[in-house]
Amino acid sequence: MRGPDKNGHFGIYGGRYISETLMPAVIELEKAYKKWKVDKEFKEELKFYLQEYTGRPTPLYYAERLTKKLGGAKIYLKREDLCHTGAHKINNTIGQILLARRMGKKRIIAETGAGQHGVATATVAAMFGLECEVFMGSEDIERQKPNVFRMKLLGAKVTPVTSGSRTLKDAMNEALRDWVTNVYNTFYIIGTVAGPHPYPMLVRDFQSVIGKEARAQIQKQTGQLPDLLIACVGGGSNAIGLFHPFLNDDTVKMVGVEAGGHGLKGHFHAASISGGTPGVLHGNKTYLLQDRLGQIKETHSISAGLDYPGVGPEHAWLHDTGRVKYKAITDKEALAGFKTLTLTEGIIPALESSHAIAYAVKCAPKMKKSEIIIINLSGRGDKDLETVSKEFKFKL
Amino acid sequence: MAKVEKSTNTKKPGRLTTLFNRLKSRKRHALIPFISAGDPDMATTKELIYTLEKSGADIIELGIPFSDPMADGPTIQASYERALKKGATPGGVLKLVRNVRRHSEIPIVLFGYYNPILAYGLERFAKNAHASGVDGVLVVDLPPEEAADLKAALNAVGIDLIFLLTPTSDSSRMDRVARVGSGFIYFVSLTGVTGARVKLSNKIPSYVTKARRHTGLPVGVGFGISTPAQAAEVCKTADGVVVGSAIINIIANTRGKKRVLSEVGKFVSKLKEGVDRA
Ligand SMILES: Cc1ncc(COP(=O)(O)O)c(C=O)c1O
C-alpha cells in the first residue's frame, strides 16, 4: 500500500483542487522536493537540525505508572512534546524551510490553529532570517494566547482571521488568499498533511521521522513490534508520522483519535472521518464535516489544533481500506486523559495529545499485559493551561 | 426531468460561442457582469439579471455561494455569506436560471467552487443545469487535472466548461487549459483574489497576446476591474471583460430594491460605454 500516485491521489482522495494561479507554484514545489529529498547535502542539513536544534531522537518512554494504573497493555510514549518549541510540528517546518531557502523564497506564511505550527514556523523563520506571517483565527488567538506571544517575540506578524468560524479552517483560507497574491516570492509552510499535492506527501515524509525512530526504539527496548499505535488526528500529521513507517507491519494495529467535542450526535465536534463525508476543501478531496449541500460546517473541539472540518487525504484512504481505525474522544474524556497523564507520569500533555491518552485509557485495560501500545505524545500542554484551568475551575 | 438532447446539443454551437462570433464580426467586446446568486435574495437577483441585460451586459456570470470562497476577496466573501444566510443553494441557483429563461436568452455562466457541485452530484448538476438553460460553468478550484468527471458530464449536455489562465501560467499550462476549455478563456488579470482595485496591471495586453498564441478561444479578462475606463482599457486587447466586486459593492451599499436596480443599471450602462469605446 503506497501513495500517492503521480497526481497526488491516495485512492479517490487527495489531488490538486486549487486555483490555476497556484498550479505552477505547487508543481514547482513538487519538482524542488523531488530534487532535494535525494540530495546528500540536503539530507545532512535536515538531519543536523533535527538532531542538534530540535533535539531528536525524542525518547520512547515506558510509562510504567500509567501502565500499572490502567492494568493492561504496556504503554510507551513517543515524546514529541520534548521537541524544541514543544510539539512535533517543528519536524515539518525545518524540512519545509530548508526547501524554501533552496527555492530562493524570501517570505514565509503559515496557518495555525493551536499556534504550535505557527510557533514552529516563526522559529525556523527567525533562525534563517526570513520574513514570516502567520494567519490565525481570532477565536484561536483568544484561547492560545501564550503561543501568539511567542510568535510575536520570534518576529512573526500574526494576522487575526475574523471570517467564518474564526478558527483553523478560516486561517487556511486566508493563508491561501495570501499565497495566491504573493505567489512569486512566498513559500507557504502548511502545518499538516492536507492541502494540494505535494503537501500531504511532503509533510508526511518530514513527520515520518517519528515512526522511524519509534520503530527502532521499541525493537531495541522490547525486542518486538508494538501491537497498537495511537495518535490524535487534527489534519493528521503527527498520526501519519507515527503510523507510516509501520504500515507494512501487518500485526501492528493503528487508531487515529479524532476530536469528539460534545459527542458525535450533534454539531459540536471535529471528527471528520467518524462524522463526515467525502468532499473537496483546501486543495484536496477528503472526509469533511459538511452539510448535505456541500457547505462546510463549523466545528468544535476543546483543543484548537484538532478543531478542523477536514483531515489529510491519506487518512481518508487508510480509513476506507480499513488499515487504520478512527475513533472519537470527547472534550470531557480528553480532559480526564490530561489529568491522568499529568498525575501518574508528571507529564503535562497538550489537549490535542490528551485525546490519544484518553483513548489509551479506554482500551489498554482490555488488552493483555504482554501487549504493547505506543502513544504519540504530540505536544506539551503549557499552551493549554488557561483553557484547562477554566475547565477545572482553577485560578491561575 | 427534462430530456437530455445529447446529439443536437453537442453539435450546435452554444449561446457563448454564438455570442462571441457575433461580437467579433462587429468588432465589439463582451461586457460580463458578475453577481452572487441570492444576494440579497433570489427574487432580487432575478431582477438584477434583467437590469444587467437591459443596461448592456452580454453575458451574466452568477456566483454559486460557498462557505469557504478561498479565491475571493472580502466583497464577494461577504456577499456569499449574505446569500447563504438567505438560504441560497445550487438547486436554488438552477431554479433561478430556469425562471430567467422565461424572459431572456442572455448567455449565463455559473461560477463556483467544486464542493457544492460535487455534493449536488456531477451528472445531476449537468442535467439540471442544461434543463435550466445554463450555458457555461467555471469552477475556480478545479484545474484541468481534476476536471475530467465534470467535463464529461457537461460535455454530454453541451455546456461549456470554462477555465482560468493567470499571470503565473506558463506555455505548458496555457496549452493544457486550451485543450480542455471551451466557451471562452477567463484570464485572471492579477495574482490575487477577487475585489475592486484602484489600478490595473499594465501587463494585461501582453497576457492576452500570449494567451492567444495558445488558444483560438475568445479571451475574457477579470479580477480587480472596477471602472468604465479600466473596462475600456482591457477591451483594447481582450474579447470581453468581467466586472464583479464593483457591482456587488453597489448592491451591498444601496438601500431598497428599486434603488439597487437603478444604481446597478446606471453603473453597468457606463461600463458598457467603456467597453464600446475600445
Ligand atoms: C500538539 C499537537 N498535536 C496535534 C496537533 C494536530 O495536528 P496533526 O493532526 O497534524 O498532528 C496539533 C496542531 O496544532 C498540535 O499542536
PDB file of C-alpha atoms in Angstrom, chain A residues 7-9 14-25 27 162-164 169-170 172-174 176-184 278-283 285 288 290-297, chain B residues 65-73 77 81 84 88-91 114-120 140-146 149 163-170 173-174 177 188 190-193 197 207:
ATOM      1  CA  ASN A   7      -1.087  13.236  -9.460  1.00  0.00           C
ATOM      2  CA  GLY A   8      -1.164  13.177  -5.701  1.00  0.00           C
ATOM      3  CA  HIS A   9      -4.115  10.827  -5.293  1.00  0.00           C
ATOM      4  CA  GLY A  14      -6.010  13.951  -2.380  1.00  0.00           C
ATOM      5  CA  GLY A  15      -5.214  15.641  -5.674  1.00  0.00           C
ATOM      6  CA  ARG A  16      -4.943  19.312  -6.503  1.00  0.00           C
ATOM      7  CA  TYR A  17      -8.121  21.292  -6.187  1.00  0.00           C
ATOM      8  CA  ILE A  18      -6.760  24.804  -6.330  1.00  0.00           C
ATOM      9  CA  SER A  19      -6.994  27.858  -8.467  1.00  0.00           C
ATOM     10  CA  GLU A  20      -4.946  27.949 -11.642  1.00  0.00           C
ATOM     11  CA  THR A  21      -2.763  30.720 -10.198  1.00  0.00           C
ATOM     12  CA  LEU A  22      -1.319  28.275  -7.671  1.00  0.00           C
ATOM     13  CA  MET A  23      -0.848  25.323 -10.019  1.00  0.00           C
ATOM     14  CA  PRO A  24       2.602  26.410 -11.213  1.00  0.00           C
ATOM     15  CA  ALA A  25       3.620  27.014  -7.581  1.00  0.00           C
ATOM     16  CA  ILE A  27       4.261  21.972  -9.452  1.00  0.00           C
ATOM     17  CA  THR A 162     -12.263  37.050  11.537  1.00  0.00           C
ATOM     18  CA  SER A 163     -14.185  35.317   8.759  1.00  0.00           C
ATOM     19  CA  GLY A 164     -16.303  32.172   9.125  1.00  0.00           C
ATOM     20  CA  LYS A 169     -10.207  26.398   8.562  1.00  0.00           C
ATOM     21  CA  ASP A 170     -10.551  30.135   8.098  1.00  0.00           C
ATOM     22  CA  MET A 172      -6.101  28.292   5.999  1.00  0.00           C
ATOM     23  CA  ASN A 173      -8.479  30.131   3.640  1.00  0.00           C
ATOM     24  CA  GLU A 174      -6.684  33.369   4.422  1.00  0.00           C
ATOM     25  CA  LEU A 176      -4.286  30.541   0.583  1.00  0.00           C
ATOM     26  CA  ARG A 177      -5.540  34.029  -0.330  1.00  0.00           C
ATOM     27  CA  ASP A 178      -2.216  35.487   0.687  1.00  0.00           C
ATOM     28  CA  TRP A 179      -0.315  32.855  -1.256  1.00  0.00           C
ATOM     29  CA  VAL A 180      -2.301  33.480  -4.424  1.00  0.00           C
ATOM     30  CA  THR A 181      -1.463  37.186  -4.035  1.00  0.00           C
ATOM     31  CA  ASN A 182       2.235  36.840  -3.247  1.00  0.00           C
ATOM     32  CA  VAL A 183       2.926  33.607  -5.061  1.00  0.00           C
ATOM     33  CA  TYR A 184       6.194  34.700  -6.664  1.00  0.00           C
ATOM     34  CA  PRO A 278     -16.096  12.893   1.239  1.00  0.00           C
ATOM     35  CA  GLY A 279     -15.771  16.288  -0.408  1.00  0.00           C
ATOM     36  CA  VAL A 280     -13.257  18.873  -1.582  1.00  0.00           C
ATOM     37  CA  LEU A 281     -11.706  21.622   0.534  1.00  0.00           C
ATOM     38  CA  HIS A 282      -8.340  23.375   0.754  1.00  0.00           C
ATOM     39  CA  GLY A 283      -6.889  21.704  -2.284  1.00  0.00           C
ATOM     40  CA  LYS A 285     -10.522  15.541  -1.672  1.00  0.00           C
ATOM     41  CA  LEU A 288     -15.242  16.737   5.529  1.00  0.00           C
ATOM     42  CA  GLN A 290     -20.256  19.455   5.633  1.00  0.00           C
ATOM     43  CA  ASP A 291     -23.969  19.785   5.206  1.00  0.00           C
ATOM     44  CA  ARG A 292     -25.980  17.995   2.531  1.00  0.00           C
ATOM     45  CA  LEU A 293     -25.374  20.877   0.145  1.00  0.00           C
ATOM     46  CA  GLY A 294     -21.594  20.815   0.422  1.00  0.00           C
ATOM     47  CA  GLN A 295     -21.248  23.859   2.673  1.00  0.00           C
ATOM     48  CA  ILE A 296     -18.538  23.381   5.293  1.00  0.00           C
ATOM     49  CA  LYS A 297     -19.791  23.172   8.851  1.00  0.00           C
TER      50      LYS A 297
ATOM     51  CA  PRO B  65     -22.400  30.827  -2.878  1.00  0.00           C
ATOM     52  CA  PHE B  66     -19.911  28.759  -0.883  1.00  0.00           C
ATOM     53  CA  SER B  67     -18.959  28.821   2.782  1.00  0.00           C
ATOM     54  CA  ASP B  68     -15.206  28.922   2.098  1.00  0.00           C
ATOM     55  CA  PRO B  69     -14.506  31.025  -1.001  1.00  0.00           C
ATOM     56  CA  MET B  70     -10.708  30.833  -0.966  1.00  0.00           C
ATOM     57  CA  ALA B  71     -10.248  32.674  -4.255  1.00  0.00           C
ATOM     58  CA  ASP B  72     -12.405  35.630  -3.273  1.00  0.00           C
ATOM     59  CA  GLY B  73     -11.684  38.892  -1.526  1.00  0.00           C
ATOM     60  CA  GLN B  77     -16.944  36.658   0.710  1.00  0.00           C
ATOM     61  CA  GLU B  81     -22.352  34.973   3.415  1.00  0.00           C
ATOM     62  CA  LEU B  84     -26.158  31.666   2.326  1.00  0.00           C
ATOM     63  CA  ALA B  88     -29.094  30.136  -1.361  1.00  0.00           C
ATOM     64  CA  THR B  89     -28.364  26.631  -2.687  1.00  0.00           C
ATOM     65  CA  PRO B  90     -27.066  25.248  -6.005  1.00  0.00           C
ATOM     66  CA  GLY B  91     -30.566  23.910  -6.655  1.00  0.00           C
ATOM     67  CA  TYR B 114     -16.256  22.428  -6.562  1.00  0.00           C
ATOM     68  CA  ASN B 115     -17.622  21.092  -3.299  1.00  0.00           C
ATOM     69  CA  PRO B 116     -21.251  22.249  -3.607  1.00  0.00           C
ATOM     70  CA  ILE B 117     -21.358  20.913  -7.181  1.00  0.00           C
ATOM     71  CA  LEU B 118     -19.827  17.621  -6.079  1.00  0.00           C
ATOM     72  CA  ALA B 119     -22.371  17.353  -3.270  1.00  0.00           C
ATOM     73  CA  TYR B 120     -25.200  18.051  -5.734  1.00  0.00           C
ATOM     74  CA  VAL B 140     -12.359  28.140  -9.535  1.00  0.00           C
ATOM     75  CA  ASP B 141     -10.754  25.317  -7.594  1.00  0.00           C
ATOM     76  CA  LEU B 142     -10.922  22.746 -10.381  1.00  0.00           C
ATOM     77  CA  PRO B 143      -7.839  22.801 -12.619  1.00  0.00           C
ATOM     78  CA  PRO B 144      -7.805  20.639 -15.775  1.00  0.00           C
ATOM     79  CA  GLU B 145      -6.028  17.844 -13.886  1.00  0.00           C
ATOM     80  CA  GLU B 146      -9.087  17.195 -11.712  1.00  0.00           C
ATOM     81  CA  ASP B 149     -15.523  13.926 -14.483  1.00  0.00           C
ATOM     82  CA  PHE B 163     -11.065  27.507 -17.302  1.00  0.00           C
ATOM     83  CA  LEU B 164      -8.829  30.180 -15.877  1.00  0.00           C
ATOM     84  CA  LEU B 165      -5.447  31.319 -17.080  1.00  0.00           C
ATOM     85  CA  THR B 166      -3.394  33.561 -14.847  1.00  0.00           C
ATOM     86  CA  PRO B 167      -0.228  35.650 -14.797  1.00  0.00           C
ATOM     87  CA  THR B 168       1.583  32.587 -13.437  1.00  0.00           C
ATOM     88  CA  SER B 169       0.549  30.354 -16.346  1.00  0.00           C
ATOM     89  CA  ASP B 170       3.465  29.279 -18.485  1.00  0.00           C
ATOM     90  CA  ARG B 173      -0.274  25.408 -18.598  1.00  0.00           C
ATOM     91  CA  MET B 174      -1.728  27.507 -21.396  1.00  0.00           C
ATOM     92  CA  VAL B 177      -6.042  24.723 -20.424  1.00  0.00           C
ATOM     93  CA  VAL B 188      -7.213  36.467 -14.296  1.00  0.00           C
ATOM     94  CA  LEU B 190      -3.557  39.719 -11.424  1.00  0.00           C
ATOM     95  CA  THR B 191      -2.067  37.347  -8.880  1.00  0.00           C
ATOM     96  CA  GLY B 192      -4.588  37.552  -6.090  1.00  0.00           C
ATOM     97  CA  VAL B 193      -8.191  37.248  -5.056  1.00  0.00           C
ATOM     98  CA  ARG B 197      -8.601  47.552  -7.372  1.00  0.00           C
ATOM     99  CA  TYR B 207      -1.082  38.363 -21.080  1.00  0.00           C
TER     100      TYR B 207
END
